[in-house]
Short mmCIF file of C-alpha atoms in Angstrom, two decimals:
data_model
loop_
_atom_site.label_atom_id
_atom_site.label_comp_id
_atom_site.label_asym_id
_atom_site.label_seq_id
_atom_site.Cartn_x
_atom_site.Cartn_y
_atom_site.Cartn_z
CA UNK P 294 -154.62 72.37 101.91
CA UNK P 295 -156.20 68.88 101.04
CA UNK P 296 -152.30 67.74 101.10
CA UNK P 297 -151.66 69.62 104.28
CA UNK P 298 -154.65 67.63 106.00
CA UNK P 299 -153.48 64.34 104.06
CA UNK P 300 -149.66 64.63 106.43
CA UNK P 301 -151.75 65.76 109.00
CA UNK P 302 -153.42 61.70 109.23
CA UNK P 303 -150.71 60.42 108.41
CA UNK P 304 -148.69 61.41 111.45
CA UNK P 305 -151.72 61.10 113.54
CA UNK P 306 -152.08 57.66 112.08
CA UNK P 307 -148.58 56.14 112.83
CA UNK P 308 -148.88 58.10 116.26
CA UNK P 309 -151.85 55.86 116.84
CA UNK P 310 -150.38 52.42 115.37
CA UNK P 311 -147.06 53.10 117.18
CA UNK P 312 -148.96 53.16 120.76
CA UNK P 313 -150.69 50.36 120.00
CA UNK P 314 -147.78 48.32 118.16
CA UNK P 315 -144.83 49.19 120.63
CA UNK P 316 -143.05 45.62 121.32
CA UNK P 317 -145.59 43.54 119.84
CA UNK P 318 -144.82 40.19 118.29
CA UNK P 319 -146.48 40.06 114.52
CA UNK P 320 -145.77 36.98 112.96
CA UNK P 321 -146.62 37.54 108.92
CA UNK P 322 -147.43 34.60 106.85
CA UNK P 323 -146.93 34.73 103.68
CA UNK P 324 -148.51 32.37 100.62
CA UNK P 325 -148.44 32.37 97.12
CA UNK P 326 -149.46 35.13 95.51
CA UNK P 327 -148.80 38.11 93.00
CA UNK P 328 -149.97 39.99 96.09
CA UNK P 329 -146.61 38.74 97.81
CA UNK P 330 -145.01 42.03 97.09
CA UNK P 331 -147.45 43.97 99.42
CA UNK P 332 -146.06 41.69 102.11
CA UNK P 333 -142.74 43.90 102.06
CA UNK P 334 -143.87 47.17 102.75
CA UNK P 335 -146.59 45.72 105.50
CA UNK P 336 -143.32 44.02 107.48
CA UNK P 337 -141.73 47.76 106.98
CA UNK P 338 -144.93 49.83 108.36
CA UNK P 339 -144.88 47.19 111.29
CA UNK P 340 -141.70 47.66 112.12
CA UNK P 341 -142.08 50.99 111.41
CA UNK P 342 -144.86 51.08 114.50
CA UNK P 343 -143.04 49.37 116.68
CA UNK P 344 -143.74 45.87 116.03
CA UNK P 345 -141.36 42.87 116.37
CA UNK P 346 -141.86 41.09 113.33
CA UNK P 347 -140.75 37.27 112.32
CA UNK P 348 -141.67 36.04 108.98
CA UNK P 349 -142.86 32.25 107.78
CA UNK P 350 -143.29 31.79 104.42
CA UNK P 351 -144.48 28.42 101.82
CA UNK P 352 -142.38 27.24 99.10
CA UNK P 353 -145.00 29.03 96.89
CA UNK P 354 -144.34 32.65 98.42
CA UNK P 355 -140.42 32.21 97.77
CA UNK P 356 -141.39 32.23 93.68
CA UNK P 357 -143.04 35.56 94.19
CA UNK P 358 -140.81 37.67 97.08
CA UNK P 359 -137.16 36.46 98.23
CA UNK P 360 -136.57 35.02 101.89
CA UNK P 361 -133.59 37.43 101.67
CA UNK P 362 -135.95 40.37 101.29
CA UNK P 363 -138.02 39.62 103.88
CA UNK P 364 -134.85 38.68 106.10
CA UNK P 365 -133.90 42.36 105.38
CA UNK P 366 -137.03 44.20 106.38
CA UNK P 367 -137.55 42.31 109.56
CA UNK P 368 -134.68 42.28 110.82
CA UNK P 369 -134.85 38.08 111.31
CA UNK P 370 -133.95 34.92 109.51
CA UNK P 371 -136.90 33.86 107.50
CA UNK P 372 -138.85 30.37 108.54
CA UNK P 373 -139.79 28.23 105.89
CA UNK P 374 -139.35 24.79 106.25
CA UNK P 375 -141.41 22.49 109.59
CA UNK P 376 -138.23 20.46 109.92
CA UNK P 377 -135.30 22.60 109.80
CA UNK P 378 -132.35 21.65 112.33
CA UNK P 379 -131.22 25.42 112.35
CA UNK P 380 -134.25 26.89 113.53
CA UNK P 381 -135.18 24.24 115.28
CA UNK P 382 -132.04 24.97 117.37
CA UNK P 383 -132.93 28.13 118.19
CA UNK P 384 -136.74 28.96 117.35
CA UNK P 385 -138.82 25.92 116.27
CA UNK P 386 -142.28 25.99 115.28
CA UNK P 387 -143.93 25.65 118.47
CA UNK P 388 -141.52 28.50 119.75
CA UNK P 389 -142.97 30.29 116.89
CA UNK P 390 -146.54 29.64 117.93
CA UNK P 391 -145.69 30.61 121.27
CA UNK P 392 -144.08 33.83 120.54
CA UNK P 393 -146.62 35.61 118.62
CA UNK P 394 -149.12 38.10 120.10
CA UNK P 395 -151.12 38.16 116.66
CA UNK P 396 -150.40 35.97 113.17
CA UNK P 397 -151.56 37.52 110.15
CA UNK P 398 -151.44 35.89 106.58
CA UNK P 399 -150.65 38.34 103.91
CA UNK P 400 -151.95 37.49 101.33
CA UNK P 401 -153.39 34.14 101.89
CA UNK P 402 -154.05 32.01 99.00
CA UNK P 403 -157.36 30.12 98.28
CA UNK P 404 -154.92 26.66 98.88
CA UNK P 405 -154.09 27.59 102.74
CA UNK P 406 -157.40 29.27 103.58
CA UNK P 407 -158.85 25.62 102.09
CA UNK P 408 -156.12 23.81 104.64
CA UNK P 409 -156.80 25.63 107.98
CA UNK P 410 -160.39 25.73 107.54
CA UNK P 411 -159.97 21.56 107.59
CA UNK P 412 -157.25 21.84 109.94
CA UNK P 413 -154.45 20.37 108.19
CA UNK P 414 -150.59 21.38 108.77
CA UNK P 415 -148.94 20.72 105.59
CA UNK P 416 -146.53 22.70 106.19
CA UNK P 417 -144.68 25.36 108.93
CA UNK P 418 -147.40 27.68 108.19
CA UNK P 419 -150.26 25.94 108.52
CA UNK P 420 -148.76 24.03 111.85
CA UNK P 421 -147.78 26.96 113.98
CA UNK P 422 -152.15 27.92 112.94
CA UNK P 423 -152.98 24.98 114.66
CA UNK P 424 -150.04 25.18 117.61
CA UNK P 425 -150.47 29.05 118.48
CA UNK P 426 -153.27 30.45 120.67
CA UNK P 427 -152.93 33.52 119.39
CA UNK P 428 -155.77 35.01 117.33
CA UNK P 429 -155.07 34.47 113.48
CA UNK P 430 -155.98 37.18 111.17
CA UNK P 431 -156.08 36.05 106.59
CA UNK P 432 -155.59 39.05 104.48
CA UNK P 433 -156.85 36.98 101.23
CA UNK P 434 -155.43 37.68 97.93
CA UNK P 435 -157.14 35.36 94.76
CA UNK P 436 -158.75 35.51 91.21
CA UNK P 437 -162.19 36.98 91.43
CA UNK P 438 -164.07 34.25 90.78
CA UNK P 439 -162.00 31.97 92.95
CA UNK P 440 -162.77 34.59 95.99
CA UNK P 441 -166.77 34.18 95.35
CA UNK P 442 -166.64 30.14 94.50
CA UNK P 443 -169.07 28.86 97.11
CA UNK P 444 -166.39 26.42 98.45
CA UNK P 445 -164.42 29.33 98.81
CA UNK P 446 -167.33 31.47 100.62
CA UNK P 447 -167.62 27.97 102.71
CA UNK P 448 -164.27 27.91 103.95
CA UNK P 449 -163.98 31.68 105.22
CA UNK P 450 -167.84 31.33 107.28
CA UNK P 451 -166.16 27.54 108.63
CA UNK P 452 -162.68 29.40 109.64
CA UNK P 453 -164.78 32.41 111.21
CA UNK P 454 -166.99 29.25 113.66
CA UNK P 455 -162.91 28.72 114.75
CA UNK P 456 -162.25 32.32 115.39
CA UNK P 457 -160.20 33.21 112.27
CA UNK P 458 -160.76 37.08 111.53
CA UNK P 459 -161.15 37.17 107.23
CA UNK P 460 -160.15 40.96 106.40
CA UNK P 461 -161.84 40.28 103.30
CA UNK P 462 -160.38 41.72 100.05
CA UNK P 463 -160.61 44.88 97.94
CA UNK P 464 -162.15 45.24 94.74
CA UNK P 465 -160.58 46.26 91.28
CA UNK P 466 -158.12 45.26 88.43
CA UNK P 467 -156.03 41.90 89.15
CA UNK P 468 -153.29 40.65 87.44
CA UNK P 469 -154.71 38.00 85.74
CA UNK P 470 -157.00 40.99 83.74
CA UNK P 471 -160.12 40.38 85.73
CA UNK P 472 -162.00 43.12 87.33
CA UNK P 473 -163.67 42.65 90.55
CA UNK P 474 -163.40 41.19 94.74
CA UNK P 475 -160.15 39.19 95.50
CA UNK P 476 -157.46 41.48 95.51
CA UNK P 477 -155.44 41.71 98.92
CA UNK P 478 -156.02 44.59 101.51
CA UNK P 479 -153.31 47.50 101.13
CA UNK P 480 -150.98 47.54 103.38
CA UNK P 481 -151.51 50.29 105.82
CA UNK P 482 -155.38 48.96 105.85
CA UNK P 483 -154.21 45.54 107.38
CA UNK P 484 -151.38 47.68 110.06
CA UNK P 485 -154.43 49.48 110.79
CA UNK P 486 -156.47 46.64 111.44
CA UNK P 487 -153.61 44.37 113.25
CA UNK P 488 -153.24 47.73 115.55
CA UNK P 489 -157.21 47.63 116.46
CA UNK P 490 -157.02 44.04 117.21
CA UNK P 491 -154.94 45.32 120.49
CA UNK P 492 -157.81 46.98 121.93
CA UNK P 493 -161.11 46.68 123.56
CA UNK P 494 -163.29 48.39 125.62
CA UNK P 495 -163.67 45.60 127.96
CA UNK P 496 -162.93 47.48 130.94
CA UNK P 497 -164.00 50.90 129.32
CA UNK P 498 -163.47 53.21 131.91
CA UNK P 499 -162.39 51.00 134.85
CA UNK P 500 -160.16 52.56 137.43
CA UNK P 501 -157.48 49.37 137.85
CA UNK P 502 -154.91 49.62 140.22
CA UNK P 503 -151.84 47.54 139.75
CA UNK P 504 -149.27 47.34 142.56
CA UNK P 505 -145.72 45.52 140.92
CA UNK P 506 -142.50 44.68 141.72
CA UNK P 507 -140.53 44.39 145.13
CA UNK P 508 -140.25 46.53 147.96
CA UNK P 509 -136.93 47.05 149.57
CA UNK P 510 -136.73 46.78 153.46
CA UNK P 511 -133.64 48.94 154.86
CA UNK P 512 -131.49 47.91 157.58
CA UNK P 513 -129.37 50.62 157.31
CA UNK P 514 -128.31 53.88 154.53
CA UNK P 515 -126.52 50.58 152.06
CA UNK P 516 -128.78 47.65 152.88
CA UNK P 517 -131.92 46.22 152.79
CA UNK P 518 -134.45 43.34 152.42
CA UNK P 519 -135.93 42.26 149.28
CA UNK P 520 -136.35 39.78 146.60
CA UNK P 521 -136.56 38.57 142.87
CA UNK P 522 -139.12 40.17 141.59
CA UNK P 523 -138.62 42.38 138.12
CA UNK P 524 -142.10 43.76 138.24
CA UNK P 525 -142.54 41.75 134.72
CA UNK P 526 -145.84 40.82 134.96
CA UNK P 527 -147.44 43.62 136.83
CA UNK P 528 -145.98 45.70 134.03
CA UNK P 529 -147.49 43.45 131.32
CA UNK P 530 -150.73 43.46 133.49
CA UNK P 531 -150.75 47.54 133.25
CA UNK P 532 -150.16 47.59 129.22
CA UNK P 533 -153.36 44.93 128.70
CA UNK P 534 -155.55 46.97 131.12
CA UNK P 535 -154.65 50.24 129.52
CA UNK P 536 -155.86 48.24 126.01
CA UNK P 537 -158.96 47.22 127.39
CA UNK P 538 -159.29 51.06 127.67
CA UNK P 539 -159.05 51.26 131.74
CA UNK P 540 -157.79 54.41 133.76
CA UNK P 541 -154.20 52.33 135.28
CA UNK P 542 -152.62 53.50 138.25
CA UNK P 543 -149.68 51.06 139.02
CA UNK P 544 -147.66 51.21 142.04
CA UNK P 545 -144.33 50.23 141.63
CA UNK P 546 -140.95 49.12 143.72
CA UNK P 547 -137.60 49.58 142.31
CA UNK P 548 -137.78 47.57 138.74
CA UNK P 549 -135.51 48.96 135.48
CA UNK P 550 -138.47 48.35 133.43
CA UNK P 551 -139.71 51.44 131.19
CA UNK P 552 -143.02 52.25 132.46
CA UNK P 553 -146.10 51.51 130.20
CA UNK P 554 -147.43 54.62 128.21
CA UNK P 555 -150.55 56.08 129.33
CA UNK P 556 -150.36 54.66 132.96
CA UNK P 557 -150.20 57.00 136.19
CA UNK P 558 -147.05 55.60 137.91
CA UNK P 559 -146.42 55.98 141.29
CA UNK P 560 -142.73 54.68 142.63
CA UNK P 561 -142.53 52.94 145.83
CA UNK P 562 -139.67 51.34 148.16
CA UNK P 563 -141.43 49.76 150.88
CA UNK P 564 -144.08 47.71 151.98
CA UNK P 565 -145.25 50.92 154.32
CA UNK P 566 -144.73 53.29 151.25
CA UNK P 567 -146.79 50.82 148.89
CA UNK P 568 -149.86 50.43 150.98
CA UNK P 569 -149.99 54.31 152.05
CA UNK P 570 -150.28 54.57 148.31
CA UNK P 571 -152.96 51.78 147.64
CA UNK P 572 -155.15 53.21 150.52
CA UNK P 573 -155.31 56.45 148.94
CA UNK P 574 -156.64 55.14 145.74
CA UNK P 575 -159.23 52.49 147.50
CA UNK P 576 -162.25 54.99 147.37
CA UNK P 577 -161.48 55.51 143.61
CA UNK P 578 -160.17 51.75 142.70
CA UNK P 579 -162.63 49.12 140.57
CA UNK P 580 -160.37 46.59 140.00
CA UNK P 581 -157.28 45.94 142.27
CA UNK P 582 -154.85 43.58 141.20
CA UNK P 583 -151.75 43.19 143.58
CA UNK P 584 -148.90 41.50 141.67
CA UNK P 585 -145.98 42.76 143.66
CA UNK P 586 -143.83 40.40 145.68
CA UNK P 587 -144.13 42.46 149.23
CA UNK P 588 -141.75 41.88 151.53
CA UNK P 589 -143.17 39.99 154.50
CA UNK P 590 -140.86 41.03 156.70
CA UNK P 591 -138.99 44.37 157.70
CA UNK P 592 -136.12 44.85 160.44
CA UNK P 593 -137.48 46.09 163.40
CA UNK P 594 -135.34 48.92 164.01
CA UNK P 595 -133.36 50.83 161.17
CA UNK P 596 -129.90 52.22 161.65
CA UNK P 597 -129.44 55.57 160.91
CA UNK P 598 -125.68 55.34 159.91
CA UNK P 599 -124.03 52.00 158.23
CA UNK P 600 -123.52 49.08 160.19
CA UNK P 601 -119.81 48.04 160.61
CA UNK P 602 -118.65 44.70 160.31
CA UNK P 603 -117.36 43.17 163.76
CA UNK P 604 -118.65 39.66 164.55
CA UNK P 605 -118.72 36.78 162.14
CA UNK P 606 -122.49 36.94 162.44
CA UNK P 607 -124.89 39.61 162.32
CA UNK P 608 -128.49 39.13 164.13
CA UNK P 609 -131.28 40.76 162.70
CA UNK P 610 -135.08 40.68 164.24
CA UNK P 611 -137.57 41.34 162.03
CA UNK P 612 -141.28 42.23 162.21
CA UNK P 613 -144.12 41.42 159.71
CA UNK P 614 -144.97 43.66 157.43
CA UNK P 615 -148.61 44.80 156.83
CA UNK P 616 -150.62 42.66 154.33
CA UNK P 617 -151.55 44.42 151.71
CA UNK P 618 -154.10 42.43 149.29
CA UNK P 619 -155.89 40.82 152.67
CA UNK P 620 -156.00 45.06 153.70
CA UNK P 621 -157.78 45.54 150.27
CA UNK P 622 -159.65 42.55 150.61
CA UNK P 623 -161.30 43.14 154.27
CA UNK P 624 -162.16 47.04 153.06
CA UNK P 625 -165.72 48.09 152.67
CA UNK P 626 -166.67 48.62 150.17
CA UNK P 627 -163.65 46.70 148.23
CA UNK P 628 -162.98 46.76 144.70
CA UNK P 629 -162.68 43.14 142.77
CA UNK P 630 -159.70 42.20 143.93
CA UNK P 631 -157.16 39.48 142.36
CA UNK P 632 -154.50 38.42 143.90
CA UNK P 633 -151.42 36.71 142.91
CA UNK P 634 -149.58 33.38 145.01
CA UNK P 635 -146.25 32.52 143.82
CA UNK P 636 -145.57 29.36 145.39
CA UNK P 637 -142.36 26.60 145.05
CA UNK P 638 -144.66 23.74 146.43
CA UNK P 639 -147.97 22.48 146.86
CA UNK P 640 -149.52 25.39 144.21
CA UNK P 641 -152.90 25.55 143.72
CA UNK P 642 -153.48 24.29 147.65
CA UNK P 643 -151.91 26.92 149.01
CA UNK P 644 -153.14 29.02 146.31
CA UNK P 645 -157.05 28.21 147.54
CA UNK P 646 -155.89 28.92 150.91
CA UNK P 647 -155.20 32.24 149.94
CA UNK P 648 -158.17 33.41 147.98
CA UNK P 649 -159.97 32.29 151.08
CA UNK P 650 -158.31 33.71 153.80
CA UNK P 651 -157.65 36.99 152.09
CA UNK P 652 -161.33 37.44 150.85
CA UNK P 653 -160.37 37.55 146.81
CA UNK P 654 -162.27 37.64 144.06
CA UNK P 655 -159.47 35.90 141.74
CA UNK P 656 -156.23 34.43 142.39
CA UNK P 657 -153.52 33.92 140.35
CA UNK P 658 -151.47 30.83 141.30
CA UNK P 659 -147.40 30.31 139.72
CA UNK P 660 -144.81 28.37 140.45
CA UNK P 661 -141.66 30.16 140.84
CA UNK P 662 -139.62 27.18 141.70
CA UNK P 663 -139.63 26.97 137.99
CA UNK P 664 -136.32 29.28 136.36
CA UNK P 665 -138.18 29.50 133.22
CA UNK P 666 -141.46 30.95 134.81
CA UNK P 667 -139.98 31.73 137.93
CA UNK P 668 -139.42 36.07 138.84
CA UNK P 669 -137.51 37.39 136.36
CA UNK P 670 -138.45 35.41 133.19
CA UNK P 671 -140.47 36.44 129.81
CA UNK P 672 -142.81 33.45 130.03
CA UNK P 673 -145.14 32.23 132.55
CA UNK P 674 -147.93 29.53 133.19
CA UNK P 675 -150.05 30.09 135.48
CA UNK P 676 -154.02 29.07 137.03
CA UNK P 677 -156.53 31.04 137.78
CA UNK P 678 -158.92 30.41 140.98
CA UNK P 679 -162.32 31.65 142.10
CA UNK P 680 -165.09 30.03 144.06
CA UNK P 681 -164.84 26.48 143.01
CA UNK P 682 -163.32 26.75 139.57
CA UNK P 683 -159.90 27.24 138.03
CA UNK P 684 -158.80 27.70 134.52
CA UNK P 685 -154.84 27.23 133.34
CA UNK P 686 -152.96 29.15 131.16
CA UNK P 687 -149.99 26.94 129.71
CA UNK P 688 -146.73 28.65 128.91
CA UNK P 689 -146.35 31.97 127.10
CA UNK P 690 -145.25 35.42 127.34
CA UNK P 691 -146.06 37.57 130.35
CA UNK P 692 -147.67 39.94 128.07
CA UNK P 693 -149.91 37.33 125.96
CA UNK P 694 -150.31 35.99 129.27
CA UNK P 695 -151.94 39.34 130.65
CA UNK P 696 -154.09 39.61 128.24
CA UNK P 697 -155.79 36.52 129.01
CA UNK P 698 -155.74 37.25 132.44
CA UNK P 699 -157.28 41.19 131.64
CA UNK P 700 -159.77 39.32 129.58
CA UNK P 701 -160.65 37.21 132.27
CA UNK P 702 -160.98 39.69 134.66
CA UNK P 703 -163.28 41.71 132.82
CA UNK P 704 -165.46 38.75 132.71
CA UNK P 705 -165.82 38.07 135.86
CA UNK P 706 -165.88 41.43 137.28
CA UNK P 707 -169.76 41.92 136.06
CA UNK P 708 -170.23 39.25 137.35
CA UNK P 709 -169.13 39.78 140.72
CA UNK P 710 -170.18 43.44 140.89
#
């Protein structure tokens, strides 16, 4: 029975990780240490959940564990050296830093946990720590004694001021004979951890509404209006709400994207569709955030059968379509509403404009002039307005991105309402 109940966890365990690990980027550090070994069957339990894993290791941690191990179990050449004209090619260190959702170092030596808490980069390691934005989390793994030094004790309460998250260690035999603190987390401890980290209760109950993607104007049965938009970022927007433990209804036009577990999805096609659906929800919605690229225009007539070619040119008149965030933003009572401007020229002016005329609580200003930011990208930069303040985001993955932007939100929201 007792083992019965132990499978039981387990399963429920990895069902849990797995939801909260899908498609994440994990960077793993790894140091010198006996402890090194652990490092392979943490990369395996990651992947395992979900997790896209890349691995940077010091000279130190290639005496202890191969590169080719590692390369093995994550599926990815292994980083180890700051100036290497391979990966530099294809993902240098500030790529690196940029990737990752969450880096974790495990184990981490006394040596780097004495570097970063001075901010040195003496190495790859220690200069995608000072490069990345994204939190850092030390699984340390030392001698006893060298854990509870003072300097030692210093160094973790100094990294902790910088918002480095110490696991701390587990107590018990070490290698070195000693009995006592120092010895590195197990594994499936530290996934569990790295799998918490993804969620808050920030918005703990919040009914968010997300409306994404484009909507598709017909002229006739085969064609119709539209634009770039993949729906990217609304998507990404929907997955950091749902972690911030919110109730997420997003409203979608056509997109290929797979939609986010744990979200009510309701598919759209037009402009007319997407707002019959938002008006239905505004009684119910907290936060409304309208990230789809509506169509501002629409034929004026549709043709019920296809439209032959016959003239070199083909005249269409079109009518506007109904605004959607300024709808949501005039209602009474509204919910918070953010809005997003993608703009070619002129940004955060026109931007302003917006959050003005449409009576917003938030604004998102991009630039989609930009290919590498622009629709259908990965990565984004983008500034936030409200009243008379902004705050940037430089470049990164949408969905680092919208967790910034959920964390944001949920900070001013209470404030606002």
């Amino acid at each position: 029975e007792e083992s019965h109940c132990k499978k039981i966890n387990s399963i429920l365990f990895y069902e849990y990780t797995m939801k909260q690990l899908t498609n994440k980027r994990i960077l793993l550090g790894i140091t010198g240490s006996i402890a090194a070994y652990k490092s392979a069957e943490l990369t395996r339990l990651l992947k395992k959940s979900g997790a896209d894993v890349r691995i940077v290791m010091t000279k130190a941690a290639t005496d202890f564990i191969t590169p080719l191990t590692m390369q093995a179990l994550s599926g990815h050449p292994v980083h180890i050296e700051l100036l290497d004209p391979a990966a530099e090619a294809g993902m240098g260190h500030i790529e690196l830093a940029r990737w990752a959702d969450r880096i974790i170092i495990a184990p981490a030596s006394a040596n780097i946990i004495s570097h970063l808490s001075q901010g040195q980069a003496v190495d790859l390691l220690t200069t995608l720590c000072l490069a990345t934005t994204a939190p850092i989390m030390l699984a340390p793994a030392m001698n006893q004694a060298m854990w509870q030094h003072p300097a030692q004790q210093h160094n973790i309460k100094r990294l902790s001021k910088h918002g480095i998250e110490c696991l701390g260690t587990d107590k018990g035999s070490q290698a070195c004979g000693d009995i006592g603190p120092g010895r590195m987390l197990e594994p499936d401890i530290i996934l569990q951890t790295i799998a918490n980290s993804f969620h808050s209760n920030s918005l703990d109950g919040v009914h968010v509404v997300i409306t994404a993607g484009p909507t598709q104007e017909a002229i006739d049965p085969v064609r119709f209006i539209s634009n770039n938009s993949s729906g990217k970022m609304g998507y990404a927007l929907a997955e950091a709400a749902i972690e911030a433990n919110a109730n997420v209804t997003l409203i979608s036009g056509p997109t290929h994207l797979d939609i986010p577990d744990r979200v009510e999805h309701i598919p759209v096609i037009s402009a007319k569709q997407m707002l019959f659906e938002v008006k239905k929800l505004l009684s119910t919605t907290t936060i409304f955030i309208g990230t789809a690229a509506v169509a501002d225009y629409r034929p004026l007539t549709f043709s019920e059968t296809k439209i032959k070619k016959s003239n070199d040119k083909l005249l269409l008149e079109l009518i506007k379509n109904p605004d959607i965030i300024s709808i949501v933003g005039a209602s009474k009572p509204k919910p918070f509403t953010v809005g997003f401007a993608a703009e070619t020229d002129n940004i955060i002016q026109y931007a302003t404009q917006k959050y003005h005329n449409k009576q917003l609580d938030l604004i998102i200003a991009n630039d989609v002039s930009d290919p590498s930011i622009g629709f259908d990208s990965n990565e984004n930069t983008v500034t936030a307005i409200w009243n008379d303040a902004q705050e940037e985001f430089p470049k990164m993955s949408k969905q680092q991105l919208a967790r910034k932007l959920i964390t944001l939100i949920s900070q001013r929201y209470p404030k606002e309402k």
